[in-house]
Amino acid sequence: MAKDEIPAPGLLWRLAAAIAVALAIATLAEPLARRHPDLSALQLWAGPLRNAGFSVACFAGARLAHGLAARRLLRRRKGRRPVPKVLLDLFWFGLLAVATLASLSLFFRQDLSGILTGSGLVLAVLGFAVRNAVADVFSGLAMGIEAPFRIGDWVRIETLAEGKVQEIGWRTTRLVSRDSTYVILPNSQISARRITNFSAPRQEYRDHAELTLPAELPVAEAGRLIAGAAVAARSISAGKPPEVQVTHYGPAGISYRVKYWVPQHDRELACRNEVLSLIDAALREQGIRLAAERMPCGEGQDSASAGSTAGRCEAISPASAAAR
């Protein structure tokens, strides 16, 4: 729910006044009718006025309760993530259902159990007819309660999409990708996939890149060179220097992993580009070239040649990778 959807204080005061007026009419209609028996019109309309007053008070009270909850939960506070819109919608529909059932009970003078039984049969028939939409709705409710992500989070939905959450609705969730593409996903499909949230529990996280240098270069010297180049990156988080680790050691070359902190997910590519560019410039300045990669065993070979070269080929780690 956007900021402009938060109820204004004036609206809440008007709702409170409407509740007071409706309750006054409901409670005073019948006493006035008994006190003035000569007013036939008042005698005739006393009962409907009482029911209408209570009904208006129920609906106005539901709207007032929802407005107060919205003002309380949607108020932006530092360090707090926004409440999913679907939860407030669920709260509103619950209040609306209670007000409707109470009004029907007043006007038709029936017990609530009979009304609930009839409405339950109708809902069962409608639910079977729109079961796919119902699955999306219940999935949306589950996500709203469990809150695997919130509006504004950067998420990856396995095999479906990756982007920033714009809206969590009853049936669909809307994302905006890095390329400003608007993606609309049914909630039932999202609930069946693995979700990676890059903004929780905090927006800052650690990424890494890998490179392989010649074995002739000492590990200590390579580590100082890589760390000294990466620490100059301005796009990574300040105050957290990069770390360099050895991930593979062999005659063909030594693989290094440089770890650095990304301020938030939408800057991941910029951070990786700057870190690798600075490392590349430092290596070229020292006249150091990356170790030539060898083809992994069995790749691009038939079964006969693969057997003859099995002792000479070895797997080399990729030049760069990123992980959460």
Coordinates of C-alpha atoms in Angstrom, one line a residue:
M1 CA 0.0 0.0 0.0
A2 CA 1.4 3.3 -1.0
K3 CA 1.9 6.2 1.3
D4 CA -1.0 8.2 -0.3
E5 CA -3.3 5.2 0.5
I6 CA -2.9 5.7 4.3
P7 CA -6.2 7.1 5.6
A8 CA -6.0 10.8 6.6
P9 CA -6.8 11.8 10.2
G10 CA -9.9 13.7 9.0
L11 CA -11.4 10.6 7.5
L12 CA -10.9 8.7 10.7
W13 CA -12.6 11.4 12.7
R14 CA -15.6 11.4 10.3
L15 CA -15.9 7.7 10.6
A16 CA -15.9 8.0 14.4
A17 CA -18.6 10.7 14.2
A18 CA -20.7 8.4 11.8
I19 CA -20.5 5.6 14.3
A20 CA -21.6 7.8 17.2
V21 CA -24.6 9.1 15.1
A22 CA -25.6 5.6 13.9
L23 CA -25.5 4.2 17.4
A24 CA -27.5 7.2 18.7
I25 CA -30.2 6.5 16.1
A26 CA -30.2 2.8 16.8
T27 CA -30.5 3.2 20.6
L28 CA -33.0 6.1 20.6
A29 CA -35.4 5.0 17.8
E30 CA -37.5 2.5 19.8
P31 CA -37.6 4.5 23.1
L32 CA -38.8 7.6 21.2
A33 CA -41.5 5.5 19.5
R34 CA -42.8 4.2 22.8
R35 CA -42.7 7.6 24.3
H36 CA -44.7 9.2 21.4
P37 CA -47.3 6.7 20.4
D38 CA -49.2 9.4 18.4
L39 CA -46.3 9.5 15.8
S40 CA -47.4 6.6 13.5
A41 CA -44.5 7.2 11.1
L42 CA -42.0 6.8 14.0
Q43 CA -43.8 3.7 15.2
L44 CA -43.5 2.2 11.7
W45 CA -39.9 3.0 11.1
A46 CA -38.5 2.4 14.6
G47 CA -37.4 -1.1 13.9
P48 CA -35.8 -0.5 10.5
L49 CA -34.1 2.6 11.9
R50 CA -32.6 0.6 14.7
N51 CA -31.3 -2.1 12.4
A52 CA -30.0 0.4 9.9
G53 CA -28.2 2.3 12.7
F54 CA -26.5 -0.8 14.0
S55 CA -25.6 -1.9 10.4
V56 CA -24.0 1.5 9.6
A57 CA -22.1 1.4 12.9
C58 CA -20.8 -2.1 12.1
F59 CA -19.5 -1.0 8.6
A60 CA -18.1 2.3 9.8
G61 CA -16.5 0.5 12.7
A62 CA -14.8 -2.0 10.4
R63 CA -13.5 0.8 8.2
L64 CA -12.3 2.7 11.2
A65 CA -10.4 -0.3 12.6
H66 CA -8.8 -0.9 9.2
G67 CA -7.8 2.7 8.9
L68 CA -6.2 2.8 12.4
A69 CA -4.3 -0.5 11.6
A70 CA -3.1 0.9 8.3
R71 CA -1.8 4.1 9.9
R72 CA 0.0 2.1 12.5
L73 CA 1.5 -0.5 10.3
L74 CA 2.3 1.5 7.2
R75 CA 4.1 4.3 9.0
R76 CA 7.7 4.2 7.7
R77 CA 10.3 3.7 10.4
K78 CA 14.0 3.3 10.1
G79 CA 15.1 -0.3 10.2
R80 CA 11.6 -1.6 9.6
R81 CA 10.4 -3.2 6.3
P82 CA 7.0 -2.4 4.9
V83 CA 4.0 -4.6 5.8
P84 CA 2.8 -6.7 2.8
K85 CA -0.4 -5.2 1.3
V86 CA -2.1 -8.6 1.3
L87 CA -2.1 -8.8 5.1
L88 CA -4.0 -5.5 5.4
D89 CA -6.3 -6.6 2.6
L90 CA -7.0 -9.8 4.5
F91 CA -7.7 -7.9 7.7
W92 CA -10.1 -5.6 5.8
F93 CA -12.0 -8.5 4.2
G94 CA -12.3 -10.2 7.6
L95 CA -13.7 -7.0 9.2
L96 CA -16.1 -6.6 6.2
A97 CA -17.3 -10.2 6.5
V98 CA -18.1 -9.8 10.2
A99 CA -19.9 -6.5 9.5
T100 CA -21.9 -8.1 6.7
L101 CA -22.9 -11.2 8.7
A102 CA -24.0 -9.0 11.7
S103 CA -26.1 -6.8 9.4
L104 CA -27.8 -9.8 7.7
S105 CA -28.5 -11.2 11.1
L106 CA -30.2 -8.0 12.1
F107 CA -32.3 -7.5 9.0
F108 CA -33.4 -11.1 8.5
R109 CA -33.6 -11.9 12.2
Q110 CA -31.8 -15.2 11.7
D111 CA -29.2 -16.9 13.7
L112 CA -25.7 -16.5 12.3
S113 CA -25.2 -20.3 12.0
G114 CA -27.9 -20.6 9.3
I115 CA -26.4 -17.7 7.4
L116 CA -22.9 -19.2 7.6
T117 CA -24.2 -22.6 6.5
G118 CA -25.8 -21.2 3.4
S119 CA -22.8 -19.0 2.5
G120 CA -20.5 -22.0 3.0
L121 CA -22.3 -24.0 0.3
V122 CA -22.2 -21.1 -2.1
L123 CA -18.5 -20.6 -1.5
A124 CA -17.7 -24.3 -2.0
V125 CA -19.3 -24.3 -5.4
L126 CA -17.5 -21.1 -6.4
G127 CA -14.3 -22.4 -5.0
F128 CA -14.4 -25.5 -7.2
A129 CA -15.1 -23.4 -10.3
V130 CA -12.2 -21.0 -9.7
R131 CA -9.8 -23.4 -8.0
N132 CA -6.7 -22.1 -9.8
A133 CA -7.4 -18.6 -8.7
V134 CA -8.1 -19.9 -5.2
A135 CA -4.7 -21.6 -5.2
D136 CA -3.1 -18.3 -6.1
V137 CA -5.0 -16.5 -3.4
F138 CA -4.1 -19.0 -0.6
S139 CA -0.5 -18.9 -1.8
G140 CA -0.5 -15.2 -1.6
L141 CA -2.0 -15.4 2.0
A142 CA 0.7 -17.8 3.0
M143 CA 3.5 -15.6 1.6
G144 CA 1.9 -12.6 3.3
I145 CA 2.0 -14.4 6.7
E146 CA 5.4 -16.0 6.3
A147 CA 6.9 -12.9 4.5
P148 CA 9.8 -14.6 2.6
F149 CA 10.1 -11.2 1.0
R150 CA 8.7 -7.7 1.3
I151 CA 8.0 -4.8 -1.1
G152 CA 11.4 -3.3 -2.1
D153 CA 13.4 -6.6 -1.7
W154 CA 15.6 -8.0 -4.5
V155 CA 14.7 -11.7 -5.0
R156 CA 15.4 -14.5 -7.3
I157 CA 12.5 -17.0 -8.0
E158 CA 14.1 -20.2 -9.2
T159 CA 13.6 -20.8 -12.9
L160 CA 11.1 -17.9 -13.1
A161 CA 12.6 -14.4 -12.7
E162 CA 14.8 -12.1 -10.7
G163 CA 14.1 -8.5 -9.7
K164 CA 12.8 -6.0 -7.2
V165 CA 9.5 -6.7 -5.6
Q166 CA 7.0 -3.9 -6.5
E167 CA 3.7 -5.4 -5.3
I168 CA 2.4 -8.5 -3.5
G169 CA -1.2 -9.0 -4.4
W170 CA -3.8 -11.6 -3.8
R171 CA -3.2 -13.6 -7.0
T172 CA 0.1 -12.3 -8.3
T173 CA 3.4 -10.8 -7.3
R174 CA 5.0 -8.1 -9.5
L175 CA 8.8 -7.7 -10.0
V176 CA 10.9 -5.2 -11.9
S177 CA 14.1 -6.8 -13.3
R178 CA 17.5 -5.2 -13.8
D179 CA 16.5 -4.3 -17.4
S180 CA 13.4 -2.5 -16.1
T181 CA 11.2 -5.4 -17.4
Y182 CA 7.9 -5.8 -15.5
V183 CA 7.3 -9.4 -14.5
I184 CA 4.0 -10.7 -13.2
L185 CA 4.1 -14.1 -11.5
P186 CA 1.2 -16.1 -10.1
N187 CA 1.6 -16.7 -6.4
S188 CA 1.0 -20.4 -6.7
Q189 CA 4.0 -20.8 -8.9
I190 CA 6.2 -18.7 -6.6
S191 CA 5.3 -20.8 -3.6
A192 CA 6.4 -24.0 -5.4
R193 CA 9.9 -22.5 -6.2
R194 CA 13.0 -21.9 -4.2
I195 CA 13.2 -18.2 -3.3
T196 CA 16.5 -16.3 -2.7
N197 CA 16.1 -13.0 -1.0
F198 CA 19.1 -10.7 -1.5
S199 CA 17.7 -8.0 0.9
A200 CA 17.2 -10.1 4.0
P201 CA 18.2 -10.2 6.8
R202 CA 20.0 -7.0 5.6
Q203 CA 20.7 -5.5 2.2
E204 CA 24.5 -5.8 2.4
Y205 CA 26.0 -9.2 1.5
R206 CA 29.3 -10.7 0.4
D207 CA 30.0 -11.6 -3.2
H208 CA 33.2 -13.1 -4.7
A209 CA 35.1 -13.5 -8.0
E210 CA 37.8 -16.0 -8.9
L211 CA 40.9 -15.9 -11.1
T212 CA 43.8 -18.2 -11.8
L213 CA 47.4 -16.9 -11.8
P214 CA 50.6 -18.6 -12.9
A215 CA 52.2 -21.0 -10.3
E216 CA 55.5 -19.1 -10.5
L217 CA 53.9 -16.2 -8.7
P218 CA 54.2 -16.7 -4.9
V219 CA 50.9 -16.9 -3.1
A220 CA 51.8 -14.2 -0.6
E221 CA 52.7 -11.7 -3.3
A222 CA 49.6 -12.6 -5.4
G223 CA 47.4 -12.1 -2.3
R224 CA 48.8 -8.7 -1.5
L225 CA 48.5 -7.6 -5.2
I226 CA 44.9 -8.7 -5.5
A227 CA 43.8 -7.3 -2.1
G228 CA 45.6 -4.0 -2.7
A229 CA 43.8 -3.6 -6.1
A230 CA 40.4 -4.6 -4.8
V231 CA 40.4 -2.4 -1.7
A232 CA 40.5 0.7 -4.0
A233 CA 37.0 -0.1 -5.4
R234 CA 34.5 2.6 -4.5
S235 CA 31.4 0.7 -5.2
I236 CA 31.9 -1.9 -2.5
S237 CA 31.0 -1.4 1.1
A238 CA 33.3 0.9 3.0
G239 CA 35.0 -0.2 6.1
K240 CA 35.1 -3.9 5.1
P241 CA 38.3 -4.7 3.2
P242 CA 38.2 -7.5 0.6
E243 CA 39.6 -11.0 1.5
V244 CA 41.7 -13.2 -0.8
Q245 CA 41.7 -17.0 -0.4
V246 CA 43.5 -19.8 -2.4
T247 CA 40.9 -22.2 -3.8
H248 CA 43.1 -24.4 -6.1
Y249 CA 46.8 -25.2 -6.2
G250 CA 48.4 -27.0 -9.1
P251 CA 51.2 -26.9 -11.6
A252 CA 48.9 -25.3 -14.2
G253 CA 48.2 -22.3 -11.9
I254 CA 46.9 -21.2 -8.6
S255 CA 43.3 -20.1 -8.3
Y256 CA 42.3 -17.2 -6.0
R257 CA 39.0 -16.1 -4.7
V258 CA 38.6 -12.5 -3.7
K259 CA 35.6 -11.7 -1.4
Y260 CA 34.1 -8.3 -1.1
W261 CA 30.9 -6.8 0.4
V262 CA 28.1 -5.5 -1.9
P263 CA 26.0 -2.7 -0.4
Q264 CA 22.8 -3.9 -2.1
H265 CA 21.8 -6.3 -4.8
D266 CA 21.2 -3.8 -7.6
R267 CA 24.9 -2.8 -7.4
E268 CA 26.3 -6.3 -7.6
L269 CA 27.3 -6.1 -11.3
A270 CA 28.9 -2.7 -10.8
C271 CA 30.9 -4.0 -7.8
R272 CA 32.1 -7.0 -9.7
N273 CA 33.0 -5.0 -12.7
E274 CA 35.1 -2.5 -10.7
V275 CA 36.8 -5.1 -8.6
L276 CA 37.9 -7.2 -11.6
S277 CA 38.9 -4.1 -13.6
L278 CA 41.2 -2.9 -10.8
I279 CA 42.7 -6.3 -10.4
D280 CA 43.3 -6.5 -14.2
A281 CA 45.0 -3.1 -14.2
A282 CA 47.3 -4.1 -11.3
L283 CA 48.2 -7.4 -13.0
R284 CA 49.0 -5.8 -16.3
E285 CA 51.1 -3.1 -14.6
Q286 CA 53.2 -5.9 -13.1
G287 CA 53.3 -7.8 -16.4
I288 CA 51.4 -10.8 -14.9
R289 CA 49.1 -12.8 -17.1
L290 CA 46.3 -15.1 -16.1
A291 CA 47.1 -18.8 -16.3
A292 CA 45.9 -20.5 -19.5
E293 CA 42.8 -22.6 -18.8
R294 CA 42.9 -26.2 -19.7
M295 CA 39.9 -28.0 -21.0
P296 CA 38.2 -30.2 -18.3
C297 CA 38.6 -33.9 -18.7
G298 CA 36.3 -35.5 -21.3
E299 CA 35.0 -32.1 -22.7
G300 CA 35.2 -31.8 -26.4
Q301 CA 36.8 -35.3 -26.8
D302 CA 35.5 -38.7 -28.0
S303 CA 35.7 -41.8 -25.8
A304 CA 38.9 -43.0 -27.4
S305 CA 40.9 -39.7 -27.1
A306 CA 39.5 -39.0 -23.6
G307 CA 41.0 -42.3 -22.3
S308 CA 44.5 -41.5 -23.8
T309 CA 44.7 -38.0 -22.3
A310 CA 43.1 -38.7 -18.9
G311 CA 46.4 -38.5 -17.2
R312 CA 47.2 -35.1 -18.7
C313 CA 44.0 -33.1 -18.5
E314 CA 42.8 -31.5 -15.2
A315 CA 39.8 -29.4 -14.2
I316 CA 40.3 -25.7 -13.8
S317 CA 38.0 -23.5 -11.8
P318 CA 36.1 -20.8 -13.8
A319 CA 37.6 -17.4 -14.3
S320 CA 34.9 -15.7 -12.3
A321 CA 31.8 -16.6 -10.3
A322 CA 29.4 -15.0 -8.0
A323 CA 27.6 -16.5 -5.0
R324 CA 25.5 -15.1 -2.2

